[in-house]
Amino acid sequence: MTDFKDYKKTMKVISLLLATCAVGLCAVQNSENTNLTVANQMHSADEAAAEAQKPLLNRGEITEVMAGQYLASRFAQTNHDWKTANKYLGEVMQETGIAQTDMLQRAMILAMGAGDVERAIKIAEQSKKLSPQLQNSIADVFVITKLIKENKYKDALNMFNALPQDGTVKFIGPFMDGWINAGTGTLKIDNLRANTVQLYHSILISDFLNDHSVIEKMIDNSLKVENINYNEMERIADLYAHVGQMNKATDLYQKILKAMPESPHIRDKIKAIENNENKNDLFKKIETAQQGMAQAFFDIANILYNEANDESARVFAHMALYLDNNQNEARFLLGEISTKHKQFKTAVSFYNAVPKDDEAYLRAQHDIVDVYEEAEDFDMALSVLEGLQSQDKSVDTLIKIGDLHRHQEDYKNALKYYDMATTEMGGEITEEFWYLHYLRGIALEQLDRWNESENELKTALSYRPDEPYVLNYLGYAWADKGINLEQAQDMIQRAVDARPNDGYIRDSLGWVYFRTQNFDQAAATLEKAVELLPYDPTVNDHLGDAYWRVGRKLEARFQWERARNYAEEDEIKKTISEKLEKGMPPIDAKNMK
């Protein structure tokens, strides 16, 4: 089995290679030297731009206007707008007729990353014709992808077998080898063993070829891989359902739902098993090798994205959609990447590409709402949700509208929609929507309806006793009110143990130490909270209070100053200013501070 560290190293190599290709630094490889020279390619983007322009201008092959468009392309790409970058570079190449290998390389990667797949493949073919003696594995992969699209699996296999064994091929080669061979009717999965994703595809290929002899054993083995995430766990559960192991599937779904309670599609899968519905609804069998390769390209994109290699992920996500236009997970990934880089209009277009009759449509529309929230366009977000709610009174959509109001600190309207969701369930919150008690508790607490809030939060905990965010919210509320302090400390400590890198939960623990006058422990805990949330005014204010109580008054004033600088609300600034002026009063029975 391939060592996982080697696999991750190879993954980083391909992401660097794609990135350097896209900035014009991707050196093709002579057939006598197929090793990647990534270190030699790593110049700064500014240096690369200057180097790319000078020879073109000096030879008179490019006008200053075209040079401006070339730089505009570079600027757009730097700002993660690959569509615009592709447009400008395409205009330069069309106007000048320049077909240098390095320019073709950059244009090819940009076109693929912008979703202009046909153009990317055309450039790849042009590049191979221009320099047939040079080996360019990325161009080869693009051309092989076209052959897969055309169901020319023997031609694809011949071309794949001739590829240089560089970083690109080591990373994506096992997937391509497996699915291209599957397209010819041959089972070849020996190289798909390095991680859960490869194991998953070995199972998919075996299932596609109706070779079920070792599938259950492979599914069991995939659970033994270290650091398995919830998406991978869901896939394994789907496979268990597919082979009839419903108890194992349900156990995994329940584990996922416990960690991510706001996951309606997981609830739907559990319900489908309970109602003895068609197991094929839980697992979509791969119908063609082309579809399987599309799934592999998406999985490669997802791996790269999780390693913060967004641009390389973008390339493979578009390759997935090229092979399978129904690969909506690739659209979701592209939407997420676009949102991350503030390309909000592009993100919305990806989500809107999910058809209304698709099971993922509601999820896509909810993601559009998240995009508009990120763009601070509350009106558009609300408009989308109200449109959905008028079509179908979905409990999830009603909760989503409530969440939208809650994020705007409009707790009255948030509670209104949470109540509407409860009414839609028949007037009583069902166990599958237990977290609605938590959301109602937050809204009620903010509306100063504490007794009702406390009851809702306790009810939420009765369903999920170890849910860290509910433990934290109720524990902090108790600590802030100076009640149930011992129980609050125990609850928040459990929350910290579950989420050690959550600064807000650590702040809660520090605050309960403060309220119990354990000021040394409070200061130490709040210091860790500030490390995690250095710009949060409340956390800095709390640390200032703790420093004051342990006699570190200069440091206390420094933290209060920081808290006041970061605070947005005038009332909070006023309170902190008073402490900066007068310090904190002595502790007495009425004043725990």
Coordinates of C-alpha atoms in Angstrom, one line a residue:
M1 CA 0.0 0.0 0.0
T2 CA 1.3 3.5 -0.9
D3 CA 2.4 5.4 2.2
F4 CA -0.2 8.2 3.0
K5 CA 2.5 10.8 3.6
D6 CA 3.9 10.1 0.1
Y7 CA 0.4 10.5 -1.3
K8 CA -0.1 13.8 0.4
K9 CA 3.3 15.0 -0.8
T10 CA 2.3 14.1 -4.4
M11 CA -1.0 15.9 -3.9
K12 CA 0.9 19.1 -3.0
V13 CA 3.2 18.7 -6.0
I14 CA 0.3 18.6 -8.4
S15 CA -1.3 21.7 -6.8
L16 CA 2.0 23.6 -7.1
L17 CA 2.3 22.4 -10.7
L18 CA -1.1 23.6 -11.7
A19 CA -0.6 26.9 -9.9
T20 CA 2.7 27.6 -11.6
C21 CA 1.3 26.6 -14.9
A22 CA -1.5 29.1 -14.5
V23 CA 1.0 31.9 -13.8
G24 CA 3.1 31.0 -16.8
L25 CA 5.8 29.1 -15.0
C26 CA 5.0 25.6 -15.9
A27 CA 8.0 24.0 -17.6
V28 CA 7.1 21.1 -19.9
Q29 CA 9.4 18.1 -19.5
N30 CA 11.8 16.7 -21.9
S31 CA 11.3 12.9 -22.5
E32 CA 14.8 12.3 -20.9
N33 CA 13.8 14.0 -17.7
T34 CA 10.3 13.4 -16.4
N35 CA 11.0 14.7 -12.8
L36 CA 9.1 17.8 -11.7
T37 CA 11.3 20.7 -10.9
V38 CA 8.8 22.6 -8.8
A39 CA 11.5 24.4 -6.7
N40 CA 12.9 26.0 -9.9
Q41 CA 9.4 27.1 -10.9
M42 CA 8.6 29.0 -7.7
H43 CA 9.1 32.6 -8.5
S44 CA 7.0 35.5 -7.3
A45 CA 3.9 36.4 -9.3
D46 CA 5.3 39.8 -10.0
E47 CA 8.6 38.5 -11.3
A48 CA 6.7 36.0 -13.5
A49 CA 4.5 38.8 -15.0
A50 CA 7.6 40.9 -15.8
E51 CA 9.4 37.9 -17.4
A52 CA 6.4 37.0 -19.5
Q53 CA 5.9 40.5 -20.9
K54 CA 9.5 41.5 -21.7
P55 CA 10.3 39.1 -24.6
L56 CA 6.9 39.7 -26.2
L57 CA 7.2 43.5 -26.1
N58 CA 10.9 43.5 -27.2
R59 CA 10.1 41.4 -30.2
G60 CA 7.2 43.6 -31.2
E61 CA 4.8 40.6 -31.1
I62 CA 2.5 42.3 -28.6
T63 CA 1.3 45.9 -28.4
E64 CA 1.1 47.9 -25.2
V65 CA -2.7 47.4 -25.4
M66 CA -2.3 43.7 -25.6
A67 CA 0.3 43.9 -22.8
G68 CA -2.3 45.6 -20.7
Q69 CA -4.8 42.9 -21.4
Y70 CA -2.2 40.3 -20.5
L71 CA -1.6 42.1 -17.2
A72 CA -5.4 42.4 -16.7
S73 CA -5.6 38.6 -17.1
R74 CA -2.9 38.2 -14.4
F75 CA -4.6 40.6 -12.1
A76 CA -8.0 38.9 -12.5
Q77 CA -6.4 35.5 -11.8
T78 CA -4.7 36.9 -8.7
N79 CA -8.1 38.0 -7.5
H80 CA -9.5 34.5 -8.2
D81 CA -11.6 35.6 -11.1
W82 CA -10.5 33.0 -13.6
K83 CA -13.3 33.6 -16.0
T84 CA -12.1 37.2 -16.6
A85 CA -8.5 36.1 -16.6
N86 CA -9.3 33.5 -19.3
K87 CA -11.2 36.1 -21.4
Y88 CA -8.3 38.6 -21.4
L89 CA -5.6 36.0 -22.2
G90 CA -7.7 34.5 -24.9
E91 CA -8.0 37.9 -26.6
V92 CA -4.2 38.4 -26.4
M93 CA -3.6 35.1 -28.1
Q94 CA -6.3 35.6 -30.7
E95 CA -5.0 39.1 -31.6
T96 CA -1.3 38.2 -31.7
G97 CA -1.4 34.6 -32.9
I98 CA 1.3 33.9 -30.3
A99 CA 1.5 30.1 -29.6
Q100 CA 4.5 29.8 -27.3
T101 CA 4.6 26.7 -25.2
D102 CA 4.6 28.6 -21.8
M103 CA 1.7 30.8 -23.0
L104 CA -0.3 27.8 -24.2
Q105 CA 0.3 26.1 -20.8
R106 CA -1.1 29.1 -18.9
A107 CA -4.0 29.5 -21.3
M108 CA -4.9 25.8 -21.0
I109 CA -5.0 25.8 -17.2
L110 CA -6.9 29.1 -17.1
A111 CA -9.5 27.9 -19.6
M112 CA -10.1 24.7 -17.6
G113 CA -10.3 26.5 -14.3
A114 CA -12.8 29.0 -15.9
G115 CA -15.0 26.2 -17.1
D116 CA -14.1 26.7 -20.7
V117 CA -13.3 23.0 -21.1
E118 CA -13.5 22.6 -24.8
R119 CA -11.0 25.5 -25.3
A120 CA -8.7 24.0 -22.7
I121 CA -8.7 20.6 -24.5
K122 CA -8.2 22.3 -27.8
I123 CA -5.1 24.2 -26.5
A124 CA -3.8 21.0 -25.0
E125 CA -4.0 19.3 -28.4
Q126 CA -2.4 22.4 -30.0
S127 CA 0.4 22.3 -27.4
K128 CA 1.1 18.6 -28.1
K129 CA 1.3 19.2 -31.8
L130 CA 3.6 22.2 -31.4
S131 CA 6.1 20.3 -29.3
P132 CA 5.6 16.6 -29.7
Q133 CA 9.0 15.8 -28.3
L134 CA 8.2 17.3 -25.0
Q135 CA 6.1 15.5 -22.3
N136 CA 3.4 17.5 -20.7
S137 CA 1.3 15.3 -18.4
I138 CA -1.4 17.9 -17.7
A139 CA -2.1 18.4 -21.4
D140 CA -2.1 14.6 -21.8
V141 CA -4.6 14.3 -19.0
F142 CA -6.9 16.8 -20.6
V143 CA -6.7 15.0 -24.0
I144 CA -7.3 11.6 -22.2
T145 CA -10.4 13.1 -20.6
K146 CA -11.8 14.0 -24.0
L147 CA -11.2 10.4 -25.1
I148 CA -13.1 9.2 -22.0
K149 CA -15.9 11.6 -22.9
E150 CA -16.0 10.0 -26.4
N151 CA -16.0 6.5 -25.0
K152 CA -12.7 5.7 -26.7
Y153 CA -11.3 3.8 -23.7
K154 CA -8.7 1.7 -25.6
D155 CA -7.2 4.9 -27.0
A156 CA -7.3 6.5 -23.6
L157 CA -5.6 3.5 -22.1
N158 CA -2.8 3.5 -24.6
M159 CA -2.2 7.2 -24.0
F160 CA -2.4 6.8 -20.3
N161 CA 0.2 4.0 -20.3
A162 CA 2.6 6.2 -22.1
L163 CA 2.4 9.0 -19.5
P164 CA 5.6 10.0 -17.6
Q165 CA 5.5 8.9 -14.0
D166 CA 5.6 12.4 -12.6
G167 CA 3.7 14.0 -9.7
T168 CA 0.6 14.5 -11.7
V169 CA 0.3 10.9 -12.7
K170 CA 1.2 9.6 -9.3
F171 CA -1.7 11.6 -7.8
I172 CA -4.5 11.1 -10.3
G173 CA -3.1 8.0 -12.1
P174 CA -4.6 5.3 -9.9
F175 CA -8.1 6.7 -10.4
M176 CA -7.7 7.1 -14.2
D177 CA -6.1 3.7 -14.5
G178 CA -9.0 2.1 -12.6
W179 CA -11.8 3.8 -14.5
I180 CA -10.3 3.6 -18.0
N181 CA -9.7 -0.1 -17.5
A182 CA -13.3 -0.4 -16.2
G183 CA -14.4 1.2 -19.4
T184 CA -12.8 -1.7 -21.3
G185 CA -14.4 -4.2 -19.0
T186 CA -11.3 -4.9 -17.0
L187 CA -11.1 -4.8 -13.2
K188 CA -7.9 -3.2 -12.1
I189 CA -7.9 -1.8 -8.6
D190 CA -4.7 -2.9 -7.0
N191 CA -3.3 0.6 -6.9
L192 CA -6.4 2.1 -5.3
R193 CA -5.5 1.4 -1.6
A194 CA -3.7 4.5 -0.3
N195 CA -6.7 6.2 1.5
T196 CA -10.4 6.1 2.0
V197 CA -11.1 7.9 -1.3
Q198 CA -9.1 5.4 -3.3
L199 CA -10.7 2.5 -1.4
Y200 CA -14.1 4.1 -2.2
H201 CA -13.3 4.1 -5.9
S202 CA -12.1 0.5 -5.8
I203 CA -15.5 -0.4 -4.4
L204 CA -17.3 1.7 -7.0
I205 CA -15.4 0.0 -9.8
S206 CA -16.0 -3.5 -8.4
D207 CA -19.7 -2.7 -8.2
F208 CA -19.8 -1.2 -11.6
L209 CA -18.3 -4.4 -13.1
N210 CA -20.6 -6.5 -10.9
D211 CA -17.7 -8.1 -9.1
H212 CA -19.0 -8.2 -5.5
S213 CA -16.7 -10.9 -4.1
V214 CA -14.7 -8.6 -1.8
I215 CA -16.9 -5.5 -1.6
E216 CA -18.1 -5.9 2.0
K217 CA -14.5 -6.5 3.2
M218 CA -13.3 -3.4 1.4
I219 CA -16.1 -1.4 3.0
D220 CA -15.1 -2.6 6.4
N221 CA -11.4 -1.8 5.7
S222 CA -12.3 1.7 4.6
L223 CA -13.6 2.5 8.1
K224 CA -10.2 1.5 9.6
V225 CA -8.3 4.4 7.8
E226 CA -7.2 7.1 10.2
N227 CA -8.7 10.6 10.2
I228 CA -11.9 9.6 8.4
N229 CA -14.2 12.6 8.0
Y230 CA -18.0 12.7 8.0
N231 CA -18.4 13.0 4.3
E232 CA -16.3 9.8 3.9
M233 CA -18.3 8.2 6.6
E234 CA -21.6 9.0 4.8
R235 CA -20.2 7.4 1.7
I236 CA -19.4 4.3 3.6
A237 CA -22.8 4.2 5.1
D238 CA -24.3 4.6 1.6
L239 CA -22.3 1.6 0.5
Y240 CA -23.4 -0.5 3.5
A241 CA -27.0 0.3 2.5
H242 CA -26.3 -0.6 -1.1
V243 CA -25.1 -4.1 -0.1
G244 CA -28.0 -4.6 2.4
Q245 CA -26.1 -3.9 5.6
M246 CA -28.8 -1.6 6.9
N247 CA -27.9 -1.7 10.6
K248 CA -24.3 -0.7 9.9
A249 CA -25.5 2.1 7.6
T250 CA -27.9 3.4 10.2
D251 CA -25.3 3.4 12.9
L252 CA -23.0 5.5 10.8
Y253 CA -25.8 7.9 9.7
Q254 CA -26.7 8.4 13.4
K255 CA -23.1 9.1 14.3
I256 CA -23.0 11.8 11.5
L257 CA -26.3 13.3 12.6
K258 CA -25.1 13.6 16.2
A259 CA -22.1 15.6 15.0
M260 CA -24.1 17.6 12.4
P261 CA -27.7 17.9 13.6
E262 CA -28.7 20.4 10.9
S263 CA -28.3 17.8 8.1
P264 CA -31.7 17.1 6.6
H265 CA -30.4 14.7 3.9
I266 CA -28.9 12.5 6.6
R267 CA -32.3 12.4 8.4
D268 CA -33.9 11.5 5.1
K269 CA -31.6 8.6 4.7
I270 CA -32.3 7.3 8.2
K271 CA -36.0 7.6 7.6
A272 CA -35.7 5.8 4.2
I273 CA -34.2 2.8 6.0
E274 CA -36.8 2.9 8.8
N275 CA -39.5 2.9 6.2
N276 CA -37.9 0.1 4.2
E277 CA -37.7 2.2 1.1
N278 CA -35.7 1.4 -2.0
K279 CA -32.0 1.1 -1.0
N280 CA -31.0 2.4 -4.4
D281 CA -32.3 5.8 -3.2
L282 CA -29.4 5.8 -0.7
F283 CA -26.7 4.9 -3.2
K284 CA -26.5 5.8 -6.8
K285 CA -24.8 3.1 -8.7
I286 CA -22.2 4.2 -11.3
E287 CA -23.8 3.5 -14.7
T288 CA -20.8 4.3 -16.9
A289 CA -17.0 4.5 -16.6
Q290 CA -17.3 8.1 -17.7
Q291 CA -19.5 8.9 -14.8
G292 CA -17.1 7.1 -12.5
M293 CA -14.2 9.1 -13.8
A294 CA -16.2 12.3 -13.2
Q295 CA -16.8 11.2 -9.6
A296 CA -13.0 10.6 -9.3
F297 CA -12.2 14.1 -10.6
F298 CA -14.7 15.6 -8.1
D299 CA -13.1 13.7 -5.3
I300 CA -9.6 14.9 -6.4
A301 CA -10.9 18.4 -6.4
N302 CA -12.4 18.0 -3.0
I303 CA -9.1 16.6 -1.6
L304 CA -7.2 19.6 -3.0
Y305 CA -9.8 22.1 -1.7
N306 CA -9.6 20.6 1.8
E307 CA -5.8 21.2 1.6
A308 CA -6.5 24.9 0.7
N309 CA -5.5 24.3 -2.9
D310 CA -8.5 26.1 -4.3
E311 CA -7.3 26.9 -7.8
S312 CA -6.2 23.3 -8.5
A313 CA -9.6 22.1 -7.1
R314 CA -11.3 24.5 -9.5
V315 CA -9.6 22.8 -12.5
F316 CA -10.6 19.2 -11.5
A317 CA -14.2 20.2 -10.5
H318 CA -14.7 21.5 -14.0
M319 CA -13.3 18.3 -15.5
A320 CA -15.9 16.4 -13.4
L321 CA -18.7 18.5 -14.8
Y322 CA -17.4 18.0 -18.4
L323 CA -17.7 14.3 -18.0
D324 CA -21.0 14.3 -16.1
N325 CA -23.2 17.4 -16.2
N326 CA -25.3 15.9 -13.4
Q327 CA -22.3 16.0 -11.0
N328 CA -23.9 18.6 -8.7
E329 CA -21.3 18.1 -5.9
A330 CA -18.8 19.7 -8.2
R331 CA -21.2 22.6 -8.6
F332 CA -21.5 22.9 -4.8
L333 CA -17.7 22.9 -4.5
L334 CA -17.2 25.5 -7.2
G335 CA -19.9 27.6 -5.5
E336 CA -18.1 27.3 -2.2
I337 CA -14.7 28.3 -3.8
S338 CA -16.3 31.3 -5.5
T339 CA -17.9 32.4 -2.2
K340 CA -14.7 32.1 -0.3
H341 CA -13.0 34.4 -2.8
K342 CA -15.9 36.9 -2.8
Q343 CA -17.0 36.0 -6.4
F344 CA -20.6 36.0 -5.2
K345 CA -22.3 36.3 -8.6
T346 CA -20.3 33.4 -9.9
A347 CA -21.2 31.3 -6.8
V348 CA -24.9 32.0 -7.3
S349 CA -24.7 30.9 -10.9
F350 CA -23.2 27.5 -9.9
Y351 CA -26.0 26.9 -7.4
N352 CA -28.7 28.1 -9.7
A353 CA -27.5 25.5 -12.3
V354 CA -29.0 22.7 -10.1
P355 CA -32.3 21.9 -11.7
K356 CA -35.6 22.4 -9.8
D357 CA -36.5 18.7 -10.1
D358 CA -33.2 17.6 -8.6
E359 CA -33.1 16.3 -5.0
A360 CA -30.2 18.8 -4.3
Y361 CA -32.3 21.8 -5.4
L362 CA -33.4 22.9 -1.9
R363 CA -29.8 22.6 -0.6
A364 CA -28.6 24.7 -3.5
Q365 CA -31.1 27.4 -2.8
H366 CA -30.2 27.4 0.8
D367 CA -26.5 27.8 -0.2
I368 CA -27.5 30.8 -2.4
V369 CA -29.0 32.3 0.8
D370 CA -25.6 31.8 2.5
V371 CA -23.9 33.5 -0.4
Y372 CA -26.2 36.6 -0.1
E373 CA -25.6 36.6 3.6
E374 CA -21.9 36.6 3.1
A375 CA -22.3 39.4 0.6
E376 CA -24.4 41.3 3.2
D377 CA -27.4 41.3 0.9
F378 CA -30.1 40.5 3.5
D379 CA -33.0 41.4 1.2
M380 CA -31.9 39.1 -1.6
A381 CA -31.3 36.2 0.9
L382 CA -34.8 36.7 2.4
S383 CA -36.4 37.0 -1.1
V384 CA -34.9 33.6 -2.0
L385 CA -36.2 31.9 1.2
E386 CA -39.7 33.5 1.0
G387 CA -39.9 32.3 -2.6
L388 CA -39.1 28.7 -1.5
Q389 CA -41.5 28.9 1.4
S390 CA -44.4 30.0 -0.8
Q391 CA -43.7 27.0 -3.1
D392 CA -43.3 24.4 -0.3
K393 CA -43.8 25.0 3.4
S394 CA -40.6 23.1 4.3
V395 CA -39.6 23.0 7.9
D396 CA -36.0 23.4 6.9
T397 CA -36.8 26.5 4.9
L398 CA -38.8 28.0 7.8
I399 CA -35.9 27.4 10.2
K400 CA -33.5 28.9 7.6
I401 CA -35.6 32.1 7.5
G402 CA -35.6 32.2 11.3
D403 CA -31.8 31.8 11.2
L404 CA -31.5 34.6 8.7
H405 CA -33.4 36.9 11.1
R406 CA -31.4 35.7 14.0
H407 CA -28.1 36.5 12.3
Q408 CA -29.4 40.0 11.8
E409 CA -30.2 40.1 15.5
D410 CA -33.9 40.4 14.8
Y411 CA -34.8 37.9 17.4
K412 CA -38.5 38.6 17.4
N413 CA -38.9 37.6 13.7
A414 CA -36.5 34.7 14.3
L415 CA -38.8 33.3 17.0
K416 CA -41.8 33.9 14.7
Y417 CA -40.4 31.6 12.0
Y418 CA -39.2 29.1 14.5
D419 CA -42.7 29.0 15.9
M420 CA -44.0 28.6 12.3
A421 CA -41.7 25.6 11.8
T422 CA -43.0 24.1 15.0
T423 CA -46.6 24.6 13.8
E424 CA -45.7 22.9 10.5
M425 CA -44.6 19.9 12.6
G426 CA -48.0 19.7 14.2
G427 CA -47.3 21.9 17.1
E428 CA -44.6 19.8 18.7
I429 CA -41.0 19.7 17.8
T430 CA -40.0 16.2 16.7
E431 CA -36.7 14.5 17.7
E432 CA -35.2 14.9 14.3
F433 CA -35.5 18.7 14.7
W434 CA -34.3 18.7 18.3
Y435 CA -31.9 21.6 17.6
L436 CA -34.9 23.9 17.1
H437 CA -35.2 23.9 20.9
Y438 CA -31.6 25.3 20.9
L439 CA -32.4 27.9 18.3
R440 CA -35.5 28.9 20.2
G441 CA -33.5 29.1 23.4
I442 CA -31.1 31.5 21.8
A443 CA -33.9 33.8 20.5
L444 CA -35.8 33.8 23.8
E445 CA -32.7 34.5 25.8
Q446 CA -31.9 37.5 23.6
L447 CA -35.6 38.7 24.1
D448 CA -35.1 38.6 27.9
R449 CA -37.5 35.7 28.3
W450 CA -35.0 33.7 30.4
N451 CA -37.3 31.1 32.0
E452 CA -38.6 30.0 28.6
S453 CA -35.1 30.1 27.1
E454 CA -33.7 27.9 29.9
N455 CA -36.5 25.4 29.4
E456 CA -35.8 25.2 25.7
L457 CA -32.0 24.8 26.2
K458 CA -32.6 22.0 28.8
T459 CA -34.9 20.3 26.4
A460 CA -32.3 20.4 23.7
L461 CA -29.8 18.8 26.1
S462 CA -32.3 16.1 27.0
Y463 CA -32.0 15.0 23.3
R464 CA -28.2 15.6 23.0
P465 CA -26.6 15.6 26.4
D466 CA -23.1 16.0 25.0
E467 CA -23.8 18.7 22.3
P468 CA -20.9 21.2 23.0
Y469 CA -22.7 24.3 21.7
V470 CA -25.8 23.8 23.8
L471 CA -23.7 22.9 26.8
N472 CA -21.7 26.1 26.2
Y473 CA -24.7 28.4 25.7
L474 CA -26.6 27.3 28.8
G475 CA -23.4 27.1 30.9
Y476 CA -22.4 30.6 29.9
A477 CA -25.8 32.0 30.5
W478 CA -25.8 30.5 34.0
A479 CA -22.3 31.8 34.7
D480 CA -23.2 35.3 33.4
K481 CA -26.2 35.3 35.8
G482 CA -24.1 34.0 38.7
I483 CA -26.3 30.9 39.1
N484 CA -25.6 27.1 39.0
L485 CA -21.9 27.9 38.7
E486 CA -20.6 24.5 39.6
Q487 CA -22.9 22.8 37.1
A488 CA -22.1 25.5 34.5
Q489 CA -18.3 24.9 34.9
D490 CA -18.8 21.2 34.5
M491 CA -20.9 21.7 31.3
I492 CA -18.5 24.1 29.7
Q493 CA -15.5 22.0 30.5
R494 CA -17.2 19.1 28.6
A495 CA -17.8 21.5 25.7
V496 CA -14.1 22.5 25.7
D497 CA -13.0 18.9 25.7
A498 CA -15.2 18.3 22.6
R499 CA -14.1 21.6 20.9
P500 CA -10.7 22.5 22.2
N501 CA -10.0 25.0 19.4
D502 CA -13.2 27.0 19.8
G503 CA -12.3 30.4 21.2
Y504 CA -15.9 31.2 22.3
I505 CA -16.2 28.0 24.3
R506 CA -12.9 28.7 26.0
D507 CA -14.0 32.2 26.8
S508 CA -17.1 30.7 28.5
L509 CA -14.9 28.5 30.6
G510 CA -12.7 31.4 31.6
W511 CA -15.8 33.5 32.5
V512 CA -17.2 30.8 34.7
Y513 CA -13.8 30.6 36.5
F514 CA -14.0 34.4 36.9
R515 CA -17.6 34.3 38.3
T516 CA -16.4 31.7 40.9
Q517 CA -13.5 34.0 41.8
N518 CA -10.9 31.6 40.5
F519 CA -9.1 34.5 38.9
D520 CA -5.7 32.9 38.2
Q521 CA -7.4 30.0 36.3
A522 CA -9.7 32.5 34.6
A523 CA -6.7 34.6 33.3
A524 CA -4.9 31.5 32.0
T525 CA -8.0 30.2 30.2
L526 CA -8.9 33.5 28.8
E527 CA -5.4 34.0 27.4
K528 CA -6.0 30.9 25.3
A529 CA -9.3 32.2 24.2
V530 CA -7.7 35.5 23.0
E531 CA -5.1 33.5 21.1
L532 CA -8.0 31.8 19.2
L533 CA -10.1 35.0 18.9
P534 CA -7.6 37.9 19.0
Y535 CA -10.1 40.5 17.6
D536 CA -13.2 39.7 19.6
P537 CA -14.2 42.6 21.9
T538 CA -16.0 40.4 24.5
V539 CA -13.1 38.0 24.9
N540 CA -10.5 40.8 25.2
D541 CA -12.8 42.5 27.7
H542 CA -13.1 39.4 29.8
L543 CA -9.3 38.9 29.8
G544 CA -8.9 42.5 30.9
D545 CA -11.3 41.9 33.8
A546 CA -9.3 38.7 34.8
Y547 CA -6.0 40.6 34.7
W548 CA -7.4 43.3 36.9
R549 CA -8.4 40.8 39.5
V550 CA -5.0 39.2 39.6
G551 CA -3.3 42.6 40.0
R552 CA -2.0 42.8 36.4
K553 CA -3.6 46.2 36.0
L554 CA -1.4 47.6 33.2
E555 CA -2.2 44.5 31.1
A556 CA -5.8 44.8 32.0
R557 CA -6.0 48.3 30.6
F558 CA -4.2 47.2 27.4
Q559 CA -6.9 44.4 26.9
W560 CA -9.7 46.8 27.6
E561 CA -8.3 49.3 25.1
R562 CA -8.1 46.5 22.5
A563 CA -11.7 45.5 23.3
R564 CA -12.9 49.1 22.9
N565 CA -11.2 49.4 19.6
Y566 CA -12.8 46.2 18.3
A567 CA -16.3 46.9 19.7
E568 CA -19.0 48.2 17.4
E569 CA -21.8 48.9 19.9
D570 CA -21.8 52.3 21.7
E571 CA -23.1 50.8 24.9
I572 CA -20.2 48.3 25.1
K573 CA -17.7 51.0 24.3
K574 CA -19.1 53.1 27.1
T575 CA -18.9 50.3 29.7
I576 CA -15.3 49.6 28.7
S577 CA -14.4 53.3 28.8
E578 CA -15.6 53.5 32.4
K579 CA -13.3 50.7 33.4
L580 CA -10.4 52.3 31.6
E581 CA -11.1 55.5 33.6
K582 CA -11.9 54.1 37.0
G583 CA -10.8 50.5 37.0
M584 CA -13.0 47.8 38.6
P585 CA -14.7 48.2 42.0
P586 CA -13.7 45.9 44.9
I587 CA -15.4 42.5 45.2
D588 CA -18.3 42.3 47.6
A589 CA -21.3 40.0 48.1
K590 CA -23.3 42.0 45.6
N591 CA -20.6 42.6 43.1
M592 CA -19.0 39.4 41.8
K593 CA -16.8 41.4 39.5

